[in-house]
Amino acid sequence: MSEEQDQSGKPSMDGVDHLEGQVKDAGKSQAPKLSSAEGTDSPAVDAAKEAKLKAAAEARAARAAAKAAEAEAVEAPPEAPKPPSPRQKELDRLTELLRQEVADGAVEAAYLNELNADMPVIIISNHYWREVAKLLKGHEQLQFNYLRNVSGVDYETHMEVVYHMISLGSKREVAIKIKTDREAAAVYSAAPVWATANWNEREIFDLLGVDFPGHPDLRRIMMPDDWVGHPLRKDYESLDSEV
């Protein structure tokens, strides 16, 4: 009979206590231990969480500010209408005079160029351009005796020739636009009225292919006479790879 059993064959109290002690010791030895690396990860996890929370809060604040700005813009009163330009009367007088002296259909449209100090711009029918040109220079109330510049524009749907002129006496200025088809582009020449139109119209003829009936010497001025095409047209394709 062992020491841990009594005479009846049952374990003694001392034996039971000894077994319980062994079980507790075994449980302690099997308990998981945190490594040093696991301990150092906790602050990094907290910092990342704080960063995400901060970013989310900033996003919510930005959305709220955007909604507030949008609501304020909707509720904002409309801007006051822009006061009329002092040059509007000048444009009105000019267009009225052209309609009275030439024809009502001579003026197709008129407006002020806000990007150029509200300069009057008048679109003239090509059919009446010769009569209008003479009136602009010779009428005592107009006297646009200096043609400052002539330019051509290819809008792909049509061509346009623009004459910029000024009155040396009154210092008034105006831009006259004449539209023409691309396929058979032609605008009556202003050279018989303003001699300075001569070379300008030749350049437009050369580079854009606009004909100017009535021009005294219409020929190329920049490209060789045998050059094919007009280099400033939007659909121009060069035959020379070096150009």
PDB file of N, CA, C and O in Angstrom, residues 155-182:
ATOM      1  N   TYR A 155     -12.766  80.156 -90.264  1.00  0.00           N
ATOM      2  CA  TYR A 155     -13.590  79.569 -89.216  1.00  0.00           C
ATOM      3  C   TYR A 155     -14.034  78.150 -89.565  1.00  0.00           C
ATOM      4  O   TYR A 155     -14.906  77.595 -88.892  1.00  0.00           O
ATOM      5  N   GLU A 156     -13.478  77.613 -90.629  1.00  0.00           N
ATOM      6  CA  GLU A 156     -13.791  76.267 -91.126  1.00  0.00           C
ATOM      7  C   GLU A 156     -15.189  76.191 -91.746  1.00  0.00           C
ATOM      8  O   GLU A 156     -15.379  75.521 -92.749  1.00  0.00           O
ATOM      9  N   THR A 157     -16.168  76.830 -91.148  1.00  0.00           N
ATOM     10  CA  THR A 157     -17.499  76.868 -91.757  1.00  0.00           C
ATOM     11  C   THR A 157     -17.601  77.999 -92.781  1.00  0.00           C
ATOM     12  O   THR A 157     -18.411  77.937 -93.704  1.00  0.00           O
ATOM     13  N   HIS A 158     -16.792  79.031 -92.614  1.00  0.00           N
ATOM     14  CA  HIS A 158     -16.782  80.173 -93.529  1.00  0.00           C
ATOM     15  C   HIS A 158     -15.480  80.940 -93.337  1.00  0.00           C
ATOM     16  O   HIS A 158     -14.724  80.691 -92.384  1.00  0.00           O
ATOM     17  N   MET A 159     -15.221  81.876 -94.234  1.00  0.00           N
ATOM     18  CA  MET A 159     -14.064  82.766 -94.125  1.00  0.00           C
ATOM     19  C   MET A 159     -14.555  84.152 -93.729  1.00  0.00           C
ATOM     20  O   MET A 159     -15.711  84.512 -93.970  1.00  0.00           O
ATOM     21  N   GLU A 160     -13.658  84.913 -93.133  1.00  0.00           N
ATOM     22  CA  GLU A 160     -14.022  86.257 -92.698  1.00  0.00           C
ATOM     23  C   GLU A 160     -12.844  87.200 -92.920  1.00  0.00           C
ATOM     24  O   GLU A 160     -11.695  86.855 -92.627  1.00  0.00           O
ATOM     25  N   VAL A 161     -13.145  88.397 -93.428  1.00  0.00           N
ATOM     26  CA  VAL A 161     -12.132  89.440 -93.603  1.00  0.00           C
ATOM     27  C   VAL A 161     -12.528  90.608 -92.700  1.00  0.00           C
ATOM     28  O   VAL A 161     -13.688  91.028 -92.687  1.00  0.00           O
ATOM     29  N   VAL A 162     -11.562  91.116 -91.925  1.00  0.00           N
ATOM     30  CA  VAL A 162     -11.825  92.162 -90.932  1.00  0.00           C
ATOM     31  C   VAL A 162     -10.987  93.393 -91.274  1.00  0.00           C
ATOM     32  O   VAL A 162      -9.765  93.305 -91.402  1.00  0.00           O
ATOM     33  N   TYR A 163     -11.657  94.536 -91.390  1.00  0.00           N
ATOM     34  CA  TYR A 163     -10.999  95.815 -91.673  1.00  0.00           C
ATOM     35  C   TYR A 163     -11.068  96.687 -90.412  1.00  0.00           C
ATOM     36  O   TYR A 163     -12.157  97.001 -89.921  1.00  0.00           O
ATOM     37  N   HIS A 164      -9.907  97.074 -89.892  1.00  0.00           N
ATOM     38  CA  HIS A 164      -9.824  97.947 -88.719  1.00  0.00           C
ATOM     39  C   HIS A 164      -9.474  99.354 -89.201  1.00  0.00           C
ATOM     40  O   HIS A 164      -8.420  99.556 -89.817  1.00  0.00           O
ATOM     41  N   MET A 165     -10.325 100.322 -88.898  1.00  0.00           N
ATOM     42  CA  MET A 165     -10.094 101.689 -89.383  1.00  0.00           C
ATOM     43  C   MET A 165     -10.310 102.698 -88.283  1.00  0.00           C
ATOM     44  O   MET A 165     -10.961 102.413 -87.265  1.00  0.00           O
ATOM     45  N   ILE A 166      -9.752 103.886 -88.492  1.00  0.00           N
ATOM     46  CA  ILE A 166      -9.816 104.948 -87.503  1.00  0.00           C
ATOM     47  C   ILE A 166      -9.996 106.284 -88.204  1.00  0.00           C
ATOM     48  O   ILE A 166      -9.538 106.473 -89.346  1.00  0.00           O
ATOM     49  N   SER A 167     -10.690 107.204 -87.518  1.00  0.00           N
ATOM     50  CA  SER A 167     -10.821 108.571 -88.011  1.00  0.00           C
ATOM     51  C   SER A 167      -9.728 109.405 -87.359  1.00  0.00           C
ATOM     52  O   SER A 167      -9.697 109.555 -86.133  1.00  0.00           O
ATOM     53  N   LEU A 168      -8.840 109.942 -88.150  1.00  0.00           N
ATOM     54  CA  LEU A 168      -7.729 110.725 -87.597  1.00  0.00           C
ATOM     55  C   LEU A 168      -8.224 112.030 -86.973  1.00  0.00           C
ATOM     56  O   LEU A 168      -7.544 112.604 -86.120  1.00  0.00           O
ATOM     57  N   GLY A 169      -9.387 112.505 -87.399  1.00  0.00           N
ATOM     58  CA  GLY A 169      -9.917 113.746 -86.837  1.00  0.00           C
ATOM     59  C   GLY A 169     -10.598 113.531 -85.496  1.00  0.00           C
ATOM     60  O   GLY A 169     -10.277 114.189 -84.497  1.00  0.00           O
ATOM     61  N   SER A 170     -11.540 112.589 -85.411  1.00  0.00           N
ATOM     62  CA  SER A 170     -12.294 112.350 -84.177  1.00  0.00           C
ATOM     63  C   SER A 170     -11.682 111.276 -83.284  1.00  0.00           C
ATOM     64  O   SER A 170     -12.108 111.119 -82.137  1.00  0.00           O
ATOM     65  N   LYS A 171     -10.707 110.534 -83.800  1.00  0.00           N
ATOM     66  CA  LYS A 171     -10.048 109.432 -83.074  1.00  0.00           C
ATOM     67  C   LYS A 171     -10.992 108.251 -82.830  1.00  0.00           C
ATOM     68  O   LYS A 171     -10.654 107.336 -82.084  1.00  0.00           O
ATOM     69  N   ARG A 172     -12.141 108.250 -83.455  1.00  0.00           N
ATOM     70  CA  ARG A 172     -13.044 107.108 -83.338  1.00  0.00           C
ATOM     71  C   ARG A 172     -12.521 105.960 -84.190  1.00  0.00           C
ATOM     72  O   ARG A 172     -11.854 106.175 -85.217  1.00  0.00           O
ATOM     73  N   GLU A 173     -12.843 104.742 -83.782  1.00  0.00           N
ATOM     74  CA  GLU A 173     -12.393 103.572 -84.519  1.00  0.00           C
ATOM     75  C   GLU A 173     -13.525 102.566 -84.642  1.00  0.00           C
ATOM     76  O   GLU A 173     -14.475 102.567 -83.847  1.00  0.00           O
ATOM     77  N   VAL A 174     -13.415 101.701 -85.638  1.00  0.00           N
ATOM     78  CA  VAL A 174     -14.440 100.703 -85.885  1.00  0.00           C
ATOM     79  C   VAL A 174     -13.797  99.514 -86.595  1.00  0.00           C
ATOM     80  O   VAL A 174     -12.787  99.670 -87.303  1.00  0.00           O
ATOM     81  N   ALA A 175     -14.364  98.346 -86.360  1.00  0.00           N
ATOM     82  CA  ALA A 175     -13.944  97.136 -87.078  1.00  0.00           C
ATOM     83  C   ALA A 175     -15.106  96.672 -87.932  1.00  0.00           C
ATOM     84  O   ALA A 175     -16.229  96.518 -87.439  1.00  0.00           O
ATOM     85  N   ILE A 176     -14.836  96.451 -89.225  1.00  0.00           N
ATOM     86  CA  ILE A 176     -15.848  95.987 -90.174  1.00  0.00           C
ATOM     87  C   ILE A 176     -15.517  94.552 -90.561  1.00  0.00           C
ATOM     88  O   ILE A 176     -14.392  94.256 -90.987  1.00  0.00           O
ATOM     89  N   LYS A 177     -16.505  93.653 -90.414  1.00  0.00           N
ATOM     90  CA  LYS A 177     -16.313  92.248 -90.771  1.00  0.00           C
ATOM     91  C   LYS A 177     -17.192  91.895 -91.959  1.00  0.00           C
ATOM     92  O   LYS A 177     -18.354  92.288 -92.022  1.00  0.00           O
ATOM     93  N   ILE A 178     -16.596  91.129 -92.907  1.00  0.00           N
ATOM     94  CA  ILE A 178     -17.344  90.633 -94.059  1.00  0.00           C
ATOM     95  C   ILE A 178     -17.149  89.130 -94.126  1.00  0.00           C
ATOM     96  O   ILE A 178     -16.014  88.643 -94.151  1.00  0.00           O
ATOM     97  N   LYS A 179     -18.262  88.386 -94.140  1.00  0.00           N
ATOM     98  CA  LYS A 179     -18.199  86.926 -94.218  1.00  0.00           C
ATOM     99  C   LYS A 179     -18.323  86.466 -95.660  1.00  0.00           C
ATOM    100  O   LYS A 179     -18.984  87.112 -96.478  1.00  0.00           O
ATOM    101  N   THR A 180     -17.695  85.314 -95.953  1.00  0.00           N
ATOM    102  CA  THR A 180     -17.781  84.739 -97.292  1.00  0.00           C
ATOM    103  C   THR A 180     -17.647  83.225 -97.210  1.00  0.00           C
ATOM    104  O   THR A 180     -17.116  82.688 -96.226  1.00  0.00           O
ATOM    105  N   ASP A 181     -18.125  82.531 -98.235  1.00  0.00           N
ATOM    106  CA  ASP A 181     -18.027  81.071 -98.264  1.00  0.00           C
ATOM    107  C   ASP A 181     -16.577  80.634 -98.368  1.00  0.00           C
ATOM    108  O   ASP A 181     -15.726  81.336 -98.926  1.00  0.00           O
ATOM    109  N   ARG A 182     -16.292  79.438 -97.880  1.00  0.00           N
ATOM    110  CA  ARG A 182     -14.928  78.904 -97.972  1.00  0.00           C
ATOM    111  C   ARG A 182     -14.617  78.405 -99.372  1.00  0.00           C
ATOM    112  O   ARG A 182     -13.497  78.543 -99.859  1.00  0.00           O
TER     113      ARG A 182
END
